[in-house]
Each structure stands twice: as C-alpha cells, then as structure tokens.
Amino acid sequence: MHAERERAQEAELEKQELADRLEKRQQAKQKAAEAAAASSHKPKPRQEKKPGCAPDDPLCGLPLD
C-alpha cells in the first residue's frame, strides 16, 4: 500500500514538473515572439533580379566598372 502511495506521489510530482516546464517554454516562446515583433530591424526588400540570372547568384545584375 505504501509503494502505491509513493508511486502516486511521484507521478503527481512528475506531472507538476512537466506542467511547469511546459509553461516556462511557452512563456519563453511568447517573450521571443514579442521581442521579434518589437524589433525595429525590418527585412530589406529583395533586390529585383535581371532576366537570365541564376536565382542564387548574388552578383547578378550589379554594374561592373
């Protein structure tokens, strides 16, 4: 009977620890989302690619001296 009671207490403790960890994780995720939204760093608009350029060519379309 004692073993069952101890197991039940351990299970309740584990359940509470998991709930606490989940809550902390959600709070951290929300805080990160708020920080990202509040950030003044806005992405630059994409540079218009010239026809005939490879999509992964960063130098395409730049004037050569």
PDB file of C-alpha atoms in Angstrom:
ATOM      1  CA  MET A   1       0.000   0.000   0.000  1.00  0.00           C
ATOM      2  CA  HIS A   2       2.890   2.336   0.790  1.00  0.00           C
ATOM      3  CA  ALA A   3       4.508   1.611  -2.554  1.00  0.00           C
ATOM      4  CA  GLU A   4       1.325   2.571  -4.397  1.00  0.00           C
ATOM      5  CA  ARG A   5       1.031   5.804  -2.441  1.00  0.00           C
ATOM      6  CA  GLU A   6       4.683   6.647  -3.128  1.00  0.00           C
ATOM      7  CA  ARG A   7       4.247   5.934  -6.843  1.00  0.00           C
ATOM      8  CA  ALA A   8       1.154   8.127  -6.938  1.00  0.00           C
ATOM      9  CA  GLN A   9       3.032  10.954  -5.216  1.00  0.00           C
ATOM     10  CA  GLU A  10       5.961  10.590  -7.622  1.00  0.00           C
ATOM     11  CA  ALA A  11       3.592  10.618 -10.581  1.00  0.00           C
ATOM     12  CA  GLU A  12       1.909  13.787  -9.303  1.00  0.00           C
ATOM     13  CA  LEU A  13       5.301  15.405  -8.772  1.00  0.00           C
ATOM     14  CA  GLU A  14       6.420  14.481 -12.300  1.00  0.00           C
ATOM     15  CA  LYS A  15       3.140  15.758 -13.708  1.00  0.00           C
ATOM     16  CA  GLN A  16       3.603  19.093 -11.941  1.00  0.00           C
ATOM     17  CA  GLU A  17       7.232  19.382 -13.096  1.00  0.00           C
ATOM     18  CA  LEU A  18       6.211  18.721 -16.697  1.00  0.00           C
ATOM     19  CA  ALA A  19       3.447  21.312 -16.464  1.00  0.00           C
ATOM     20  CA  ASP A  20       5.914  23.850 -15.040  1.00  0.00           C
ATOM     21  CA  ARG A  21       8.435  23.162 -17.815  1.00  0.00           C
ATOM     22  CA  LEU A  22       5.745  23.482 -20.476  1.00  0.00           C
ATOM     23  CA  GLU A  23       4.581  26.790 -19.008  1.00  0.00           C
ATOM     24  CA  LYS A  24       8.152  28.131 -18.896  1.00  0.00           C
ATOM     25  CA  ARG A  25       8.711  27.056 -22.504  1.00  0.00           C
ATOM     26  CA  GLN A  26       5.504  28.776 -23.635  1.00  0.00           C
ATOM     27  CA  GLN A  27       6.435  31.953 -21.758  1.00  0.00           C
ATOM     28  CA  ALA A  28       9.890  31.964 -23.351  1.00  0.00           C
ATOM     29  CA  LYS A  29       8.392  31.439 -26.804  1.00  0.00           C
ATOM     30  CA  GLN A  30       5.906  34.267 -26.256  1.00  0.00           C
ATOM     31  CA  LYS A  31       8.647  36.557 -24.961  1.00  0.00           C
ATOM     32  CA  ALA A  32      10.795  35.807 -28.013  1.00  0.00           C
ATOM     33  CA  ALA A  33       7.855  36.489 -30.327  1.00  0.00           C
ATOM     34  CA  GLU A  34       7.181  39.816 -28.603  1.00  0.00           C
ATOM     35  CA  ALA A  35      10.850  40.767 -28.849  1.00  0.00           C
ATOM     36  CA  ALA A  36      10.893  39.910 -32.543  1.00  0.00           C
ATOM     37  CA  ALA A  37       7.729  41.930 -33.143  1.00  0.00           C
ATOM     38  CA  ALA A  38       9.097  44.905 -31.214  1.00  0.00           C
ATOM     39  CA  SER A  39      12.388  44.801 -33.068  1.00  0.00           C
ATOM     40  CA  SER A  40      12.946  47.791 -35.307  1.00  0.00           C
ATOM     41  CA  HIS A  41      15.021  45.647 -37.656  1.00  0.00           C
ATOM     42  CA  LYS A  42      12.897  45.197 -40.729  1.00  0.00           C
ATOM     43  CA  PRO A  43      13.951  42.969 -43.599  1.00  0.00           C
ATOM     44  CA  LYS A  44      15.131  44.737 -46.718  1.00  0.00           C
ATOM     45  CA  PRO A  45      13.057  44.312 -49.848  1.00  0.00           C
ATOM     46  CA  ARG A  46      14.513  41.744 -52.202  1.00  0.00           C
ATOM     47  CA  GLN A  47      16.640  43.096 -54.987  1.00  0.00           C
ATOM     48  CA  GLU A  48      14.989  42.727 -58.355  1.00  0.00           C
ATOM     49  CA  LYS A  49      16.749  40.053 -60.387  1.00  0.00           C
ATOM     50  CA  LYS A  50      17.631  40.634 -64.007  1.00  0.00           C
ATOM     51  CA  PRO A  51      16.402  38.149 -66.603  1.00  0.00           C
ATOM     52  CA  GLY A  52      18.907  35.414 -67.342  1.00  0.00           C
ATOM     53  CA  CYS A  53      20.412  35.377 -63.846  1.00  0.00           C
ATOM     54  CA  ALA A  54      20.678  32.313 -61.672  1.00  0.00           C
ATOM     55  CA  PRO A  55      18.386  32.584 -58.631  1.00  0.00           C
ATOM     56  CA  ASP A  56      21.285  32.043 -56.221  1.00  0.00           C
ATOM     57  CA  ASP A  57      23.700  34.478 -57.919  1.00  0.00           C
ATOM     58  CA  PRO A  58      24.082  37.491 -55.583  1.00  0.00           C
ATOM     59  CA  LEU A  59      26.301  39.371 -58.061  1.00  0.00           C
ATOM     60  CA  CYS A  60      23.890  39.117 -60.966  1.00  0.00           C
ATOM     61  CA  GLY A  61      22.613  42.470 -62.117  1.00  0.00           C
ATOM     62  CA  LEU A  62      25.289  44.532 -60.376  1.00  0.00           C
ATOM     63  CA  PRO A  63      27.000  47.048 -62.656  1.00  0.00           C
ATOM     64  CA  LEU A  64      30.639  46.306 -63.482  1.00  0.00           C
ATOM     65  CA  ASP A  65      33.145  49.161 -63.604  1.00  0.00           C
TER      66      ASP A  65
END
